[in-house]
XYZ file of C-alpha atoms in Angstrom:
369
model
C 92.087 72.209 126.169
C 94.523 74.011 124.424
C 96.066 76.729 125.742
C 94.366 79.876 123.265
C 97.993 81.376 123.556
C 100.127 78.764 122.796
C 97.735 77.554 120.006
C 97.856 80.334 117.929
C 100.738 80.525 114.928
C 104.293 81.916 116.073
C 107.105 82.715 114.199
C 109.592 79.642 113.658
C 112.891 81.495 112.624
C 114.975 79.209 113.566
C 114.431 77.493 110.339
C 116.515 80.791 108.870
C 119.758 80.466 111.501
C 119.176 78.522 115.119
C 120.087 81.724 116.766
C 121.742 85.163 117.009
C 124.943 83.543 118.572
C 124.795 80.886 116.654
C 127.997 79.674 114.261
C 125.063 79.539 111.938
C 124.456 83.354 111.979
C 127.663 84.534 112.328
C 128.607 82.544 108.989
C 125.695 83.813 107.549
C 126.429 87.452 108.776
C 130.027 86.969 107.377
C 128.941 85.678 103.780
C 126.702 88.750 103.246
C 129.072 91.537 104.428
C 131.225 89.644 101.901
C 128.887 89.097 99.081
C 128.701 93.377 99.643
C 132.353 93.549 98.483
C 132.454 91.677 95.807
C 129.585 93.778 94.376
C 131.170 96.950 95.092
C 134.858 95.502 93.737
C 132.838 94.375 90.897
C 131.160 98.032 90.239
C 135.018 98.907 90.885
C 136.220 96.556 87.656
C 133.671 97.414 85.468
C 135.287 101.132 85.787
C 131.915 102.803 87.017
C 132.954 106.305 88.053
C 133.482 107.001 91.886
C 134.200 108.953 94.549
C 137.541 109.412 93.990
C 138.221 108.152 90.047
C 136.679 109.218 86.755
C 136.382 105.620 85.309
C 134.962 104.713 81.938
C 132.963 101.840 81.263
C 133.260 100.051 77.961
C 130.097 98.294 77.552
C 127.119 100.212 79.770
C 124.763 97.712 78.503
C 126.853 94.781 79.647
C 127.951 96.600 82.732
C 124.734 97.305 84.212
C 123.348 93.862 83.092
C 126.440 91.898 85.668
C 125.661 95.096 88.515
C 121.952 94.492 88.389
C 122.256 90.475 88.548
C 124.496 90.981 91.768
C 123.161 93.535 93.357
C 119.976 91.778 93.622
C 121.930 88.756 94.997
C 123.376 90.941 97.685
C 119.723 93.051 98.134
C 118.523 89.530 98.657
C 120.827 88.122 101.433
C 120.814 91.708 103.320
C 116.932 91.701 103.259
C 117.062 88.563 104.538
C 119.299 88.588 107.169
C 117.695 92.249 107.847
C 114.129 90.387 108.619
C 115.576 87.707 111.105
C 117.471 90.714 112.961
C 114.145 92.566 113.239
C 112.324 89.729 114.148
C 113.873 89.784 117.489
C 114.446 93.594 117.595
C 110.558 94.069 116.946
C 109.110 91.971 119.504
C 111.870 92.889 122.402
C 113.883 95.816 122.122
C 115.546 95.111 125.259
C 117.650 92.604 123.225
C 120.858 93.847 123.506
C 122.591 91.159 121.025
C 119.781 91.930 118.349
C 120.193 95.773 119.075
C 123.956 95.356 118.074
C 123.397 92.472 115.085
C 121.196 95.375 114.031
C 124.155 98.119 114.284
C 126.300 95.881 112.561
C 124.036 95.296 109.608
C 123.734 99.164 109.296
C 126.704 99.578 109.187
C 127.163 97.383 106.047
C 124.125 98.621 104.834
C 126.473 102.408 104.565
C 128.271 100.541 101.240
C 125.395 99.636 99.781
C 123.221 103.265 100.113
C 126.813 104.798 98.909
C 126.645 102.446 96.192
C 122.935 103.421 95.054
C 124.224 107.186 94.637
C 127.543 106.333 92.781
C 124.999 103.938 90.306
C 122.459 106.885 90.385
C 125.149 109.349 89.401
C 126.670 107.039 86.223
C 123.075 106.013 85.428
C 122.460 109.914 84.990
C 125.055 110.428 82.345
C 123.915 107.476 79.786
C 120.796 107.204 77.474
C 118.698 105.000 79.852
C 115.489 104.472 77.270
C 118.527 103.254 74.579
C 119.511 101.008 77.378
C 116.162 99.828 78.128
C 115.441 99.606 74.307
C 118.579 97.219 73.759
C 118.429 94.967 76.409
C 115.774 92.430 77.702
C 117.362 91.935 81.572
C 117.424 96.027 81.424
C 114.059 96.298 80.016
C 112.836 94.335 83.227
C 114.431 96.894 85.469
C 113.069 100.105 83.607
C 111.174 101.787 86.059
C 114.115 101.470 88.774
C 116.460 102.891 85.888
C 113.923 105.569 85.208
C 114.172 106.637 88.733
C 117.762 106.503 88.849
C 118.004 109.062 85.989
C 115.629 111.378 87.938
C 117.693 110.697 91.247
C 120.732 111.671 89.660
C 119.620 115.280 89.184
C 119.215 115.680 92.779
C 122.793 114.181 94.114
C 125.305 116.339 95.838
C 128.297 115.923 95.161
C 130.045 112.796 95.387
C 131.732 113.912 98.806
C 128.998 115.402 100.773
C 127.040 112.054 99.466
C 129.707 109.837 101.575
C 129.390 112.233 104.508
C 125.415 111.954 104.684
C 125.748 108.026 104.585
C 127.921 108.159 106.950
C 126.130 110.553 109.446
C 123.046 109.314 109.142
C 123.800 106.410 110.993
C 124.698 108.874 114.163
C 121.349 111.251 112.945
C 118.144 109.976 111.674
C 118.819 106.130 112.388
C 120.151 106.771 115.741
C 117.095 108.831 116.696
C 114.723 106.568 114.907
C 116.141 103.515 117.253
C 115.904 105.600 120.212
C 112.136 106.670 119.696
C 111.436 103.012 118.995
C 113.693 101.695 122.206
C 112.450 103.923 124.238
C 108.560 104.415 122.982
C 108.522 100.430 123.556
C 109.548 100.157 127.129
C 107.156 102.791 128.976
C 105.519 101.745 131.831
C 102.571 103.048 132.391
C 100.756 103.038 136.453
C 97.320 102.268 135.812
C 94.610 101.058 137.720
C 93.412 97.445 136.733
C 90.951 95.966 139.127
C 91.531 98.178 141.777
C 95.152 97.759 141.874
C 97.472 100.097 140.490
C 100.313 98.057 138.028
C 102.930 99.271 136.096
C 101.510 98.262 132.611
C 103.564 98.395 129.382
C 102.567 101.412 127.184
C 100.664 98.400 124.213
C 98.835 96.831 127.008
C 97.814 99.898 127.691
C 96.393 100.982 124.468
C 94.870 97.893 124.363
C 92.226 98.368 127.034
C 90.777 100.993 123.926
C 88.939 97.736 122.651
C 87.395 96.851 126.441
C 84.175 95.999 127.044
C 84.132 98.138 130.420
C 83.847 101.839 129.929
C 85.626 102.483 132.712
C 88.437 101.019 131.926
C 88.741 102.573 128.790
C 88.261 106.023 130.310
C 91.353 105.313 132.591
C 93.272 103.377 129.961
C 93.110 106.387 128.124
C 93.855 108.996 130.643
C 96.681 107.031 131.966
C 98.462 107.069 128.487
C 97.831 110.924 127.918
C 99.653 111.298 131.399
C 102.014 108.961 130.067
C 102.658 110.708 126.691
C 102.661 114.213 128.466
C 106.008 112.619 130.446
C 108.018 111.872 127.641
C 107.082 114.590 124.720
C 110.474 116.227 125.222
C 112.886 113.229 124.279
C 110.045 112.393 121.548
C 109.962 115.353 120.119
C 113.748 115.517 120.201
C 114.057 112.346 118.056
C 110.997 113.305 115.793
C 112.181 116.930 115.204
C 116.235 115.581 114.408
C 114.907 113.422 111.884
C 112.355 115.527 110.140
C 115.162 118.297 110.433
C 118.002 116.142 108.686
C 115.089 115.425 105.862
C 114.438 118.746 105.268
C 118.227 119.747 105.014
C 119.085 117.305 102.497
C 115.721 117.552 100.590
C 117.158 121.468 100.456
C 120.664 120.285 99.464
C 120.119 117.788 96.933
C 117.557 120.714 94.886
C 113.959 118.986 95.888
C 111.301 121.772 95.806
C 110.419 120.530 98.909
C 110.319 117.379 101.751
C 107.319 117.034 100.264
C 108.501 116.692 96.733
C 111.420 114.244 98.027
C 109.187 112.261 99.828
C 106.550 111.874 96.675
C 109.685 110.809 94.701
C 110.949 107.913 97.139
C 107.372 106.886 97.471
C 106.620 106.299 93.738
C 103.829 108.676 93.485
C 103.244 112.143 92.318
C 101.259 115.355 93.826
C 98.257 114.362 91.631
C 97.762 110.687 93.163
C 98.656 112.213 96.865
C 95.864 115.234 95.762
C 93.413 112.402 94.943
C 94.233 109.898 97.635
C 93.778 113.381 100.345
C 90.143 113.954 98.182
C 88.877 110.514 98.947
C 89.511 110.605 102.578
C 87.725 114.353 102.545
C 84.917 112.731 100.794
C 84.504 109.308 103.256
C 84.603 111.695 106.279
C 80.861 112.363 106.347
C 80.199 108.706 106.517
C 82.808 108.374 109.481
C 80.989 111.105 111.301
C 77.634 109.685 111.338
C 79.242 106.242 112.159
C 80.789 107.512 115.140
C 78.079 109.989 116.300
C 75.508 106.299 115.743
C 77.825 104.468 117.818
C 77.764 107.689 120.472
C 74.016 106.658 120.667
C 74.052 103.613 121.148
C 76.991 103.575 124.203
C 74.676 106.539 125.486
C 77.781 108.520 125.078
C 77.445 111.485 123.083
C 79.284 113.645 122.025
C 81.273 109.921 121.786
C 84.759 110.880 123.915
C 88.020 109.465 122.823
C 88.448 106.797 125.039
C 85.084 105.017 123.437
C 86.111 105.624 119.452
C 87.149 102.134 119.343
C 84.796 100.677 122.043
C 83.297 97.351 120.987
C 79.447 97.116 120.441
C 77.298 94.285 121.283
C 78.045 90.818 122.993
C 82.317 90.526 123.158
C 82.029 87.849 125.839
C 82.480 85.061 123.180
C 85.902 83.773 122.632
C 86.840 83.606 119.223
C 89.595 80.962 118.133
C 92.680 81.556 115.436
C 90.145 79.715 112.886
C 87.537 81.250 113.800
C 89.028 84.406 112.940
C 90.185 83.920 109.856
C 86.842 81.938 108.307
C 85.078 84.936 109.411
C 87.300 87.502 108.094
C 87.842 85.495 104.496
C 83.907 85.333 104.503
C 83.551 88.822 105.485
C 85.733 89.765 102.365
C 84.344 87.579 100.109
C 81.078 89.377 100.389
C 83.123 92.293 99.050
C 85.837 91.087 96.034
C 86.697 87.608 95.518
C 90.459 89.176 94.565
C 90.174 90.560 98.162
C 89.353 86.965 99.947
C 92.177 86.103 98.198
C 94.374 88.332 99.497
C 93.032 87.784 103.376
C 93.458 84.267 102.837
C 97.502 84.859 101.641
C 98.000 86.696 104.511
C 96.839 84.270 107.221
C 98.283 81.309 105.451
C 101.718 83.137 103.760
C 102.760 85.390 106.720
C 104.629 82.814 108.579
C 107.697 81.608 107.324
C 108.670 79.006 105.444
C 108.662 75.778 106.748
C 111.489 74.911 105.145
C 115.028 75.903 105.226
C 117.097 77.223 101.742
C 120.814 77.938 102.649
C 119.917 80.364 105.287
C 117.351 82.272 102.620
C 113.909 82.922 104.313
C 110.499 82.998 101.661
C 109.276 86.203 100.159
C 105.897 86.105 102.501
C 108.320 86.157 105.977
C 110.279 89.161 104.128
C 106.882 91.043 103.112
C 104.888 90.718 106.264
C 108.070 91.024 108.682
C 108.696 93.822 107.454
């Protein structure tokens, strides 16, 4: 009988590169960095104004077409490389080699961030609507060009944007890495079957689905105690990240960090308000469900550790294939489109079977990121 764990689908990132220390990976990393430099050289050659220059672009339409084509290819290479590295970092934050490669890529990405600022500032001086109407290629990028036009009105001076991009690496990016690594490596003392063990936080949280109510309660209390002991460094990380966000939003002329966040995510206040209203309107249904669950568990009012408690017979084992069929059938009863989405998630969320010049399929990048 097959081991239920090894029988599950697993990432196979070796079809992209054999490993983080392989010659193929080093070559691919080097090519990506060189491509970033080629993109920057192209922008310089076309005369796009920069931090230290007041260049003049002779043919904005042609220049934008060339830049966007090269930028799209460069971003595809960078995204593939980033997704590959994150496949290691996201599953093992103790992987020193992966963390080092990620830091190197983030250094290279600073150039792209600065380029985005430079291009936005330049696009802000152009008649974007005329360019979109003139070029079929630019028409395909209309949404991003219009956003760049808006963003140009919220830029600091070029030297200030340059400094901000450099400092973010040792600011919010560093704090985010600390928060991620620190929380993923927390070990929690937990009584499991009468023996106190040091259990990873992710495993402790998984006990909220345990069939044993006493086990759920012990795990919940152990988790809360562990978070209490780590609240100082976690609060420092989160405050530093949000402090940077607030400072930059203010310096870039946004009314609030919320306004900047809404723009970054491509929604407006009306959309956010509609989402919040829909959530509030659903609260009574969720409350009735939780109240019914509390009565079924004979735990009323329902305690926190029982919110995700399983109901009914949970002893039956489920294979991966059975789980997939169950989910797809359930989704199908609601909508064929939702069923198709679930099917694609199961069938395409794994890496492409064949390598393609060091690039992975879009599904890999989409589902991993």
